């Protein structure tokens, strides 16, 4: 059923962005009621979806929303895993996919300036053509966008050596909740002129301001890389290997874990030559100057062998490297084939607690009869249980809810946190009071009130209640 375009909100939005940049039919609006979180509530839908083309339009939309107390939800590719851009209280969704220009790649100053709708992989390819490198690489980088990456401070396998999105944002252009446009920081490589406003917006999930442009740090592209997969029969050996590599002062560009279930599941749906009778495998990548890699490579192989690695598969060609990477990136898709739904969790603990965390997750999932494939960025202590289930089944849904709470309790008991890179959104907001001390939480809420006194920016995210 089509809504008519006669209502006031539609007319105002068309005035700002033009009819071709507005979606209003029931069907179109419905597709914006979900993200990659498996949540869809037919009662929680946007009133309208608007494609913004520039900052002036964003400012006008927000001014109108502010005057009329209408929620604003920024949306990039909508692939987040925590319900971070769901229209919980209706409102205007600003879709940034048409603001997707790479404005400048500045090789002299090692930065680029981009709009929020640029797809992460497109940016990586564009800078690599100039021998530059943008490392943050969420596994779905073929679709996820820079605006969403900044909104969640996304990470990925290369975070271990290079850091996550937050470490690459130099400055931002932001539209505030009353439509004011501000610029945080400058393009200088050093700048302590006042507060560091940039970092306040990174990871703020569109709750403090809407980003319309970002200046992003680039680094020289590493000359060469080497990739290997080392298999282990125990988690203890796996974890000790990681610690030994690090304490030998080697910093791999990637050190990721796949557990036994992940190996089996990938292999059954995307046969890639993975061994399926091992407890765990480490995907290790090193990069840098070609001349420095051989020594590191040999050292890593020795460390794996000393820690009882039962098999080490080394990639000898680009094709073999690619094959290992495709297998690793298939873990989510393969798990999704086990059941109608897959939910990816994202807890983080200090690295020395990783064995307790992984074993604890296996126990919780066994207790609640949930199929889980555990993988993640073991070097960062950041683990993703991919849980396959049928959310239409009331019992499974109930079991999952209990398991999720126990998972968060486990992470906190191991000095960990609720999220390493996927954010809080509305999925984990029910637990944030337990994860932060009351004073810190109170000051976070005060910050939200200063930037968004009418609570129009992405309401009911991070904090459960309307602030
Ligand atoms: C298969 C799969 C694999 C993934 N792998 C990883 C991974 O390896 N590492 C990782 O960190 N994450 C991963 N993710 C989750 C990750 O959070 C997202 O994929 C990605 O970073 C979000 O980008 P997006 O463009 O979809 O953002 P969206 O989901 O559209 O938005 C994310 C948040 O940013 C806000 N936002 C969007 N645009 C703006 C803007 N212009 N201004 C202000 N706020 C804005 C939104 O309101 C929302 O709160 C994965 C997800 C999937 C489905």
PDB file of C-alpha atoms in Angstrom, residues 35 37 72-76 80-88 94 96 146-154 172 174-175 198-211 346 418-430 432 436 444 448 452 455-464:
ATOM      1  CA  UNK A  35      19.719  -4.336  10.012  1.00  0.00           C
ATOM      2  CA  UNK A  37      20.737  -8.040  13.914  1.00  0.00           C
ATOM      3  CA  UNK A  72      16.737  11.234  13.232  1.00  0.00           C
ATOM      4  CA  UNK A  73      18.500   7.961  12.476  1.00  0.00           C
ATOM      5  CA  UNK A  74      21.674   7.987  10.375  1.00  0.00           C
ATOM      6  CA  UNK A  75      22.084   4.890   8.248  1.00  0.00           C
ATOM      7  CA  UNK A  76      25.036   3.814   6.127  1.00  0.00           C
ATOM      8  CA  UNK A  80      25.586  -3.430  12.072  1.00  0.00           C
ATOM      9  CA  UNK A  81      25.016  -6.323  14.447  1.00  0.00           C
ATOM     10  CA  UNK A  82      23.588  -4.523  17.484  1.00  0.00           C
ATOM     11  CA  UNK A  83      20.410  -2.809  16.282  1.00  0.00           C
ATOM     12  CA  UNK A  84      22.279   0.498  16.053  1.00  0.00           C
ATOM     13  CA  UNK A  85      20.185   2.074  13.310  1.00  0.00           C
ATOM     14  CA  UNK A  86      16.742   0.643  13.984  1.00  0.00           C
ATOM     15  CA  UNK A  87      13.954   3.245  14.076  1.00  0.00           C
ATOM     16  CA  UNK A  88      12.892   2.396  17.674  1.00  0.00           C
ATOM     17  CA  UNK A  94      18.875   9.639   6.649  1.00  0.00           C
ATOM     18  CA  UNK A  96      23.995   8.202   3.372  1.00  0.00           C
ATOM     19  CA  UNK A 146      32.774   4.722   6.361  1.00  0.00           C
ATOM     20  CA  UNK A 147      29.873   6.475   8.164  1.00  0.00           C
ATOM     21  CA  UNK A 148      28.913   3.183   9.840  1.00  0.00           C
ATOM     22  CA  UNK A 149      32.536   2.362  10.579  1.00  0.00           C
ATOM     23  CA  UNK A 150      32.935   5.695  12.372  1.00  0.00           C
ATOM     24  CA  UNK A 151      29.557   5.304  14.080  1.00  0.00           C
ATOM     25  CA  UNK A 152      30.761   2.054  15.660  1.00  0.00           C
ATOM     26  CA  UNK A 153      34.551   2.437  15.529  1.00  0.00           C
ATOM     27  CA  UNK A 154      34.614  -0.791  13.563  1.00  0.00           C
ATOM     28  CA  UNK A 172      35.091  15.214  11.228  1.00  0.00           C
ATOM     29  CA  UNK A 174      29.383  16.987  12.059  1.00  0.00           C
ATOM     30  CA  UNK A 175      25.815  18.286  12.002  1.00  0.00           C
ATOM     31  CA  UNK A 198      36.733  14.030  17.091  1.00  0.00           C
ATOM     32  CA  UNK A 199      36.969  11.005  19.353  1.00  0.00           C
ATOM     33  CA  UNK A 200      33.732  11.920  21.116  1.00  0.00           C
ATOM     34  CA  UNK A 201      31.829  11.261  17.897  1.00  0.00           C
ATOM     35  CA  UNK A 202      33.701   8.105  16.892  1.00  0.00           C
ATOM     36  CA  UNK A 203      31.740   5.117  18.195  1.00  0.00           C
ATOM     37  CA  UNK A 204      28.825   7.301  19.308  1.00  0.00           C
ATOM     38  CA  UNK A 205      26.350   5.441  17.045  1.00  0.00           C
ATOM     39  CA  UNK A 206      24.777   8.581  15.618  1.00  0.00           C
ATOM     40  CA  UNK A 207      23.535   9.637  19.071  1.00  0.00           C
ATOM     41  CA  UNK A 208      25.595  12.849  19.423  1.00  0.00           C
ATOM     42  CA  UNK A 209      25.799  14.225  15.885  1.00  0.00           C
ATOM     43  CA  UNK A 210      25.587  13.253  12.229  1.00  0.00           C
ATOM     44  CA  UNK A 211      28.847  12.954  10.291  1.00  0.00           C
ATOM     45  CA  UNK A 346      31.268  -9.518  20.257  1.00  0.00           C
ATOM     46  CA  UNK A 418      30.384  -5.845  26.181  1.00  0.00           C
ATOM     47  CA  UNK A 419      31.759  -4.938  22.777  1.00  0.00           C
ATOM     48  CA  UNK A 420      35.139  -4.765  21.088  1.00  0.00           C
ATOM     49  CA  UNK A 421      33.933  -3.425  17.747  1.00  0.00           C
ATOM     50  CA  UNK A 422      30.229  -4.017  17.042  1.00  0.00           C
ATOM     51  CA  UNK A 423      28.822  -1.433  19.449  1.00  0.00           C
ATOM     52  CA  UNK A 424      25.901  -1.438  21.909  1.00  0.00           C
ATOM     53  CA  UNK A 425      22.900  -0.262  19.863  1.00  0.00           C
ATOM     54  CA  UNK A 426      19.596  -1.389  21.342  1.00  0.00           C
ATOM     55  CA  UNK A 427      20.709  -5.014  21.659  1.00  0.00           C
ATOM     56  CA  UNK A 428      23.127  -4.608  24.547  1.00  0.00           C
ATOM     57  CA  UNK A 429      21.722  -1.429  26.082  1.00  0.00           C
ATOM     58  CA  UNK A 430      19.876  -3.492  28.728  1.00  0.00           C
ATOM     59  CA  UNK A 432      25.183  -1.202  30.031  1.00  0.00           C
ATOM     60  CA  UNK A 436      30.004   0.822  33.436  1.00  0.00           C
ATOM     61  CA  UNK A 444      28.002   9.758  29.467  1.00  0.00           C
ATOM     62  CA  UNK A 448      24.284  13.023  25.456  1.00  0.00           C
ATOM     63  CA  UNK A 452      21.068  16.347  22.073  1.00  0.00           C
ATOM     64  CA  UNK A 455      16.836  13.343  22.434  1.00  0.00           C
ATOM     65  CA  UNK A 456      16.119  13.277  18.724  1.00  0.00           C
ATOM     66  CA  UNK A 457      19.383  11.638  17.579  1.00  0.00           C
ATOM     67  CA  UNK A 458      18.998   7.858  17.380  1.00  0.00           C
ATOM     68  CA  UNK A 459      16.924   7.499  20.567  1.00  0.00           C
ATOM     69  CA  UNK A 460      17.024   4.324  22.714  1.00  0.00           C
ATOM     70  CA  UNK A 461      20.536   3.383  21.573  1.00  0.00           C
ATOM     71  CA  UNK A 462      23.448   2.751  23.950  1.00  0.00           C
ATOM     72  CA  UNK A 463      21.189   3.722  26.878  1.00  0.00           C
ATOM     73  CA  UNK A 464      17.951   1.801  27.145  1.00  0.00           C
TER      74      UNK A 464
END
